[in-house]
Amino acid sequence: MNESRRAKLHAFDLRVDQFLEPTRNFKPTIWLFTTATALGDFGMLWHIVGVVRAAADNTRIKQALILSALMGIESLILNQGIKPFFKRERPTVKGDTRFKIRKPRTSSFPSGHASSAFFAAVVLTRWSTWPAIATWFVFAVIIATSRVAVRIHHATDIFAGALIGSAMGLLVHVVILFF
């Protein structure tokens, strides 16, 4: 990547970081972003969504199992297949001190939380209707945004993660059409 493009991406990351700074001093958003980041750990929210959907309608048990299996595959592809090619440092080692979060073990780029969130949201559209579909994407945006708010990712990390996760989710839809 040339220096001009790198400088523009860095400037974008800084603008987003500065935009989110007021949210880091507001107790409700501190709670929201801390909770969203925790629920995004290991795709926890999406496993919970699968279980709740299955508990509400036992015909969705197979969907919950498929979602959990696909989440594992997505995580493996992203964390073992894609992330090792990038050695981007995180904005902070343990996140902003105003947030109590788990210390990540992988590089910053792309965001695994954003990837898994958008992957799950896209996959869940297969089995959902409006307004649930909108809810999945609202959850995905909140989880992805939380990673920048807690200063464990750059904004460009979450955009790349969201694109990768969405693309993998769409690939799942295509594969399902053939089976």
mmCIF file of C-alpha atoms in Angstrom:
data_model
loop_
_atom_site.group_PDB
_atom_site.id
_atom_site.type_symbol
_atom_site.label_atom_id
_atom_site.label_comp_id
_atom_site.label_asym_id
_atom_site.label_seq_id
_atom_site.Cartn_x
_atom_site.Cartn_y
_atom_site.Cartn_z
ATOM 1 C CA MET A 1 0.000 0.000 0.000
ATOM 2 C CA ASN A 2 1.410 3.397 -0.907
ATOM 3 C CA GLU A 3 2.107 6.067 1.716
ATOM 4 C CA SER A 4 -0.659 8.390 0.512
ATOM 5 C CA ARG A 5 -3.346 5.714 0.921
ATOM 6 C CA ARG A 6 -1.911 4.631 4.278
ATOM 7 C CA ALA A 7 -1.993 8.260 5.494
ATOM 8 C CA LYS A 8 -5.629 8.638 4.409
ATOM 9 C CA LEU A 9 -6.638 5.450 6.212
ATOM 10 C CA HIS A 10 -4.777 6.566 9.342
ATOM 11 C CA ALA A 11 -6.512 9.959 9.186
ATOM 12 C CA PHE A 12 -9.880 8.209 8.853
ATOM 13 C CA ASP A 13 -9.102 6.011 11.877
ATOM 14 C CA LEU A 14 -8.200 9.105 13.903
ATOM 15 C CA ARG A 15 -11.392 10.951 12.907
ATOM 16 C CA VAL A 16 -13.573 8.011 13.955
ATOM 17 C CA ASP A 17 -11.638 7.675 17.217
ATOM 18 C CA GLN A 18 -12.119 11.381 17.961
ATOM 19 C CA PHE A 19 -15.810 11.147 17.054
ATOM 20 C CA LEU A 20 -16.284 8.323 19.593
ATOM 21 C CA GLU A 21 -14.335 10.030 22.399
ATOM 22 C CA PRO A 22 -17.427 11.664 24.018
ATOM 23 C CA THR A 23 -19.050 8.218 24.295
ATOM 24 C CA ARG A 24 -16.131 7.038 26.429
ATOM 25 C CA ASN A 25 -17.145 9.367 29.264
ATOM 26 C CA PHE A 26 -20.885 8.627 29.261
ATOM 27 C CA LYS A 27 -21.902 5.817 31.630
ATOM 28 C CA PRO A 28 -24.654 4.329 29.418
ATOM 29 C CA THR A 29 -22.343 4.016 26.411
ATOM 30 C CA ILE A 30 -19.513 2.698 28.589
ATOM 31 C CA TRP A 31 -21.912 -0.025 29.723
ATOM 32 C CA LEU A 32 -23.210 -0.622 26.163
ATOM 33 C CA PHE A 33 -19.780 -0.921 24.557
ATOM 34 C CA THR A 34 -18.325 -3.018 27.380
ATOM 35 C CA THR A 35 -21.306 -5.387 27.195
ATOM 36 C CA ALA A 36 -21.273 -5.510 23.381
ATOM 37 C CA THR A 37 -17.573 -6.298 23.301
ATOM 38 C CA ALA A 38 -18.026 -9.070 25.887
ATOM 39 C CA LEU A 39 -20.988 -10.534 23.999
ATOM 40 C CA GLY A 40 -18.926 -10.437 20.819
ATOM 41 C CA ASP A 41 -16.162 -12.526 22.421
ATOM 42 C CA PHE A 42 -16.156 -15.932 20.697
ATOM 43 C CA GLY A 43 -19.427 -14.992 18.941
ATOM 44 C CA MET A 44 -21.232 -15.487 22.263
ATOM 45 C CA LEU A 45 -24.214 -13.285 21.363
ATOM 46 C CA TRP A 46 -24.884 -15.274 18.205
ATOM 47 C CA HIS A 47 -24.782 -18.621 20.017
ATOM 48 C CA ILE A 48 -27.239 -17.162 22.553
ATOM 49 C CA VAL A 49 -29.478 -15.944 19.709
ATOM 50 C CA GLY A 50 -29.460 -19.447 18.221
ATOM 51 C CA VAL A 51 -30.379 -21.041 21.567
ATOM 52 C CA VAL A 52 -33.137 -18.495 22.291
ATOM 53 C CA ARG A 53 -34.615 -18.955 18.814
ATOM 54 C CA ALA A 54 -34.531 -22.746 19.279
ATOM 55 C CA ALA A 55 -36.105 -22.505 22.749
ATOM 56 C CA ALA A 56 -38.925 -20.389 21.316
ATOM 57 C CA ASP A 57 -39.532 -22.832 18.451
ATOM 58 C CA ASN A 58 -38.043 -26.332 18.595
ATOM 59 C CA THR A 59 -38.076 -26.562 14.792
ATOM 60 C CA ARG A 60 -35.142 -24.102 14.941
ATOM 61 C CA ILE A 61 -32.833 -26.458 16.849
ATOM 62 C CA LYS A 62 -31.133 -27.521 13.602
ATOM 63 C CA GLN A 63 -30.691 -23.850 12.668
ATOM 64 C CA ALA A 64 -29.028 -23.129 16.036
ATOM 65 C CA LEU A 65 -26.625 -26.032 15.564
ATOM 66 C CA ILE A 66 -25.826 -24.981 12.007
ATOM 67 C CA LEU A 67 -25.266 -21.365 13.107
ATOM 68 C CA SER A 68 -22.893 -22.431 15.890
ATOM 69 C CA ALA A 69 -20.961 -24.734 13.562
ATOM 70 C CA LEU A 70 -20.711 -22.019 10.915
ATOM 71 C CA MET A 71 -19.540 -19.513 13.550
ATOM 72 C CA GLY A 72 -16.722 -21.897 14.424
ATOM 73 C CA ILE A 73 -15.731 -22.251 10.772
ATOM 74 C CA GLU A 74 -15.840 -18.468 10.253
ATOM 75 C CA SER A 75 -13.649 -17.938 13.315
ATOM 76 C CA LEU A 76 -11.148 -20.533 12.150
ATOM 77 C CA ILE A 77 -10.930 -19.023 8.668
ATOM 78 C CA LEU A 78 -10.537 -15.486 9.986
ATOM 79 C CA ASN A 79 -8.226 -16.086 12.947
ATOM 80 C CA GLN A 80 -6.054 -18.838 11.477
ATOM 81 C CA GLY A 81 -6.358 -18.151 7.758
ATOM 82 C CA ILE A 82 -6.629 -14.370 7.287
ATOM 83 C CA LYS A 83 -5.307 -12.565 10.382
ATOM 84 C CA PRO A 84 -1.818 -14.156 10.267
ATOM 85 C CA PHE A 85 -1.139 -12.316 6.999
ATOM 86 C CA PHE A 86 -1.524 -8.975 8.769
ATOM 87 C CA LYS A 87 0.535 -7.876 11.736
ATOM 88 C CA ARG A 88 -1.256 -4.625 12.463
ATOM 89 C CA GLU A 89 -0.819 -3.375 15.987
ATOM 90 C CA ARG A 90 -3.877 -2.500 17.997
ATOM 91 C CA PRO A 91 -4.521 1.102 19.092
ATOM 92 C CA THR A 92 -3.885 -0.078 22.674
ATOM 93 C CA VAL A 93 -2.693 -3.343 24.157
ATOM 94 C CA LYS A 94 -5.587 -3.885 26.585
ATOM 95 C CA GLY A 95 -8.090 -1.286 25.436
ATOM 96 C CA ASP A 96 -9.105 2.019 26.965
ATOM 97 C CA THR A 97 -8.874 1.852 30.765
ATOM 98 C CA ARG A 98 -12.473 3.093 31.090
ATOM 99 C CA PHE A 99 -13.626 -0.291 29.753
ATOM 100 C CA LYS A 100 -13.099 -3.699 31.343
ATOM 101 C CA ILE A 101 -12.467 -6.046 28.422
ATOM 102 C CA ARG A 102 -10.617 -9.251 27.618
ATOM 103 C CA LYS A 103 -7.106 -8.780 26.199
ATOM 104 C CA PRO A 104 -7.027 -10.058 22.601
ATOM 105 C CA ARG A 105 -4.354 -12.504 21.430
ATOM 106 C CA THR A 106 -4.415 -11.829 17.700
ATOM 107 C CA SER A 107 -3.466 -8.875 15.533
ATOM 108 C CA SER A 108 -5.781 -5.951 14.992
ATOM 109 C CA PHE A 109 -6.609 -6.413 11.316
ATOM 110 C CA PRO A 110 -9.278 -7.418 10.449
ATOM 111 C CA SER A 111 -11.645 -7.292 13.411
ATOM 112 C CA GLY A 112 -12.832 -10.758 14.387
ATOM 113 C CA HIS A 113 -15.742 -9.305 16.369
ATOM 114 C CA ALA A 114 -16.959 -7.343 13.334
ATOM 115 C CA SER A 115 -16.469 -10.313 11.027
ATOM 116 C CA SER A 116 -18.360 -12.755 13.220
ATOM 117 C CA ALA A 117 -21.124 -10.239 13.922
ATOM 118 C CA PHE A 118 -21.796 -9.487 10.272
ATOM 119 C CA PHE A 119 -21.335 -13.130 9.302
ATOM 120 C CA ALA A 120 -23.985 -14.188 11.837
ATOM 121 C CA ALA A 121 -26.328 -11.354 10.837
ATOM 122 C CA VAL A 122 -26.140 -12.369 7.169
ATOM 123 C CA VAL A 123 -26.573 -16.086 7.936
ATOM 124 C CA LEU A 124 -29.536 -15.379 10.230
ATOM 125 C CA THR A 125 -31.328 -13.518 7.419
ATOM 126 C CA ARG A 126 -31.835 -16.951 5.834
ATOM 127 C CA TRP A 127 -34.131 -17.972 8.681
ATOM 128 C CA SER A 128 -35.612 -14.616 9.706
ATOM 129 C CA THR A 129 -38.104 -11.999 8.652
ATOM 130 C CA TRP A 130 -38.416 -8.299 9.292
ATOM 131 C CA PRO A 131 -37.921 -6.854 12.017
ATOM 132 C CA ALA A 132 -35.594 -9.628 13.242
ATOM 133 C CA ILE A 133 -33.300 -9.055 10.241
ATOM 134 C CA ALA A 134 -32.919 -5.390 11.183
ATOM 135 C CA THR A 135 -32.220 -6.438 14.778
ATOM 136 C CA TRP A 136 -29.358 -8.752 13.705
ATOM 137 C CA PHE A 137 -27.688 -5.916 11.822
ATOM 138 C CA VAL A 138 -28.214 -3.413 14.649
ATOM 139 C CA PHE A 139 -26.500 -5.898 16.986
ATOM 140 C CA ALA A 140 -23.678 -6.347 14.448
ATOM 141 C CA VAL A 141 -23.113 -2.595 14.126
ATOM 142 C CA ILE A 142 -23.082 -2.138 17.907
ATOM 143 C CA ILE A 143 -20.583 -4.972 18.406
ATOM 144 C CA ALA A 144 -18.330 -3.680 15.628
ATOM 145 C CA THR A 145 -18.514 -0.080 16.877
ATOM 146 C CA SER A 146 -17.762 -1.220 20.415
ATOM 147 C CA ARG A 147 -14.352 -2.458 19.295
ATOM 148 C CA VAL A 148 -13.324 1.032 18.191
ATOM 149 C CA ALA A 149 -14.981 2.662 21.199
ATOM 150 C CA VAL A 150 -13.008 0.510 23.641
ATOM 151 C CA ARG A 151 -9.859 1.267 21.628
ATOM 152 C CA ILE A 152 -8.951 -2.301 20.808
ATOM 153 C CA HIS A 153 -9.435 -1.842 17.040
ATOM 154 C CA HIS A 154 -9.010 0.849 14.439
ATOM 155 C CA ALA A 155 -12.104 1.836 12.440
ATOM 156 C CA THR A 156 -10.592 0.363 9.272
ATOM 157 C CA ASP A 157 -10.215 -2.973 11.112
ATOM 158 C CA ILE A 158 -13.938 -3.159 11.768
ATOM 159 C CA PHE A 159 -14.874 -2.130 8.226
ATOM 160 C CA ALA A 160 -12.617 -4.843 6.814
ATOM 161 C CA GLY A 161 -13.995 -7.360 9.316
ATOM 162 C CA ALA A 162 -17.582 -6.419 8.467
ATOM 163 C CA LEU A 163 -16.894 -6.831 4.736
ATOM 164 C CA ILE A 164 -15.164 -10.182 5.200
ATOM 165 C CA GLY A 165 -17.868 -11.505 7.521
ATOM 166 C CA SER A 166 -20.641 -10.335 5.191
ATOM 167 C CA ALA A 167 -18.909 -11.926 2.193
ATOM 168 C CA MET A 168 -18.514 -15.231 4.043
ATOM 169 C CA GLY A 169 -22.178 -15.049 5.089
ATOM 170 C CA LEU A 170 -23.253 -14.488 1.491
ATOM 171 C CA LEU A 171 -21.070 -17.418 0.438
ATOM 172 C CA VAL A 172 -22.963 -19.591 2.935
ATOM 173 C CA HIS A 173 -26.239 -18.495 1.297
ATOM 174 C CA VAL A 174 -24.897 -19.488 -2.139
ATOM 175 C CA VAL A 175 -23.652 -22.859 -0.874
ATOM 176 C CA ILE A 176 -27.004 -23.546 0.846
ATOM 177 C CA LEU A 177 -28.815 -22.899 -2.458
ATOM 178 C CA PHE A 178 -26.941 -25.816 -4.018
ATOM 179 C CA PHE A 179 -27.707 -28.263 -1.188
#
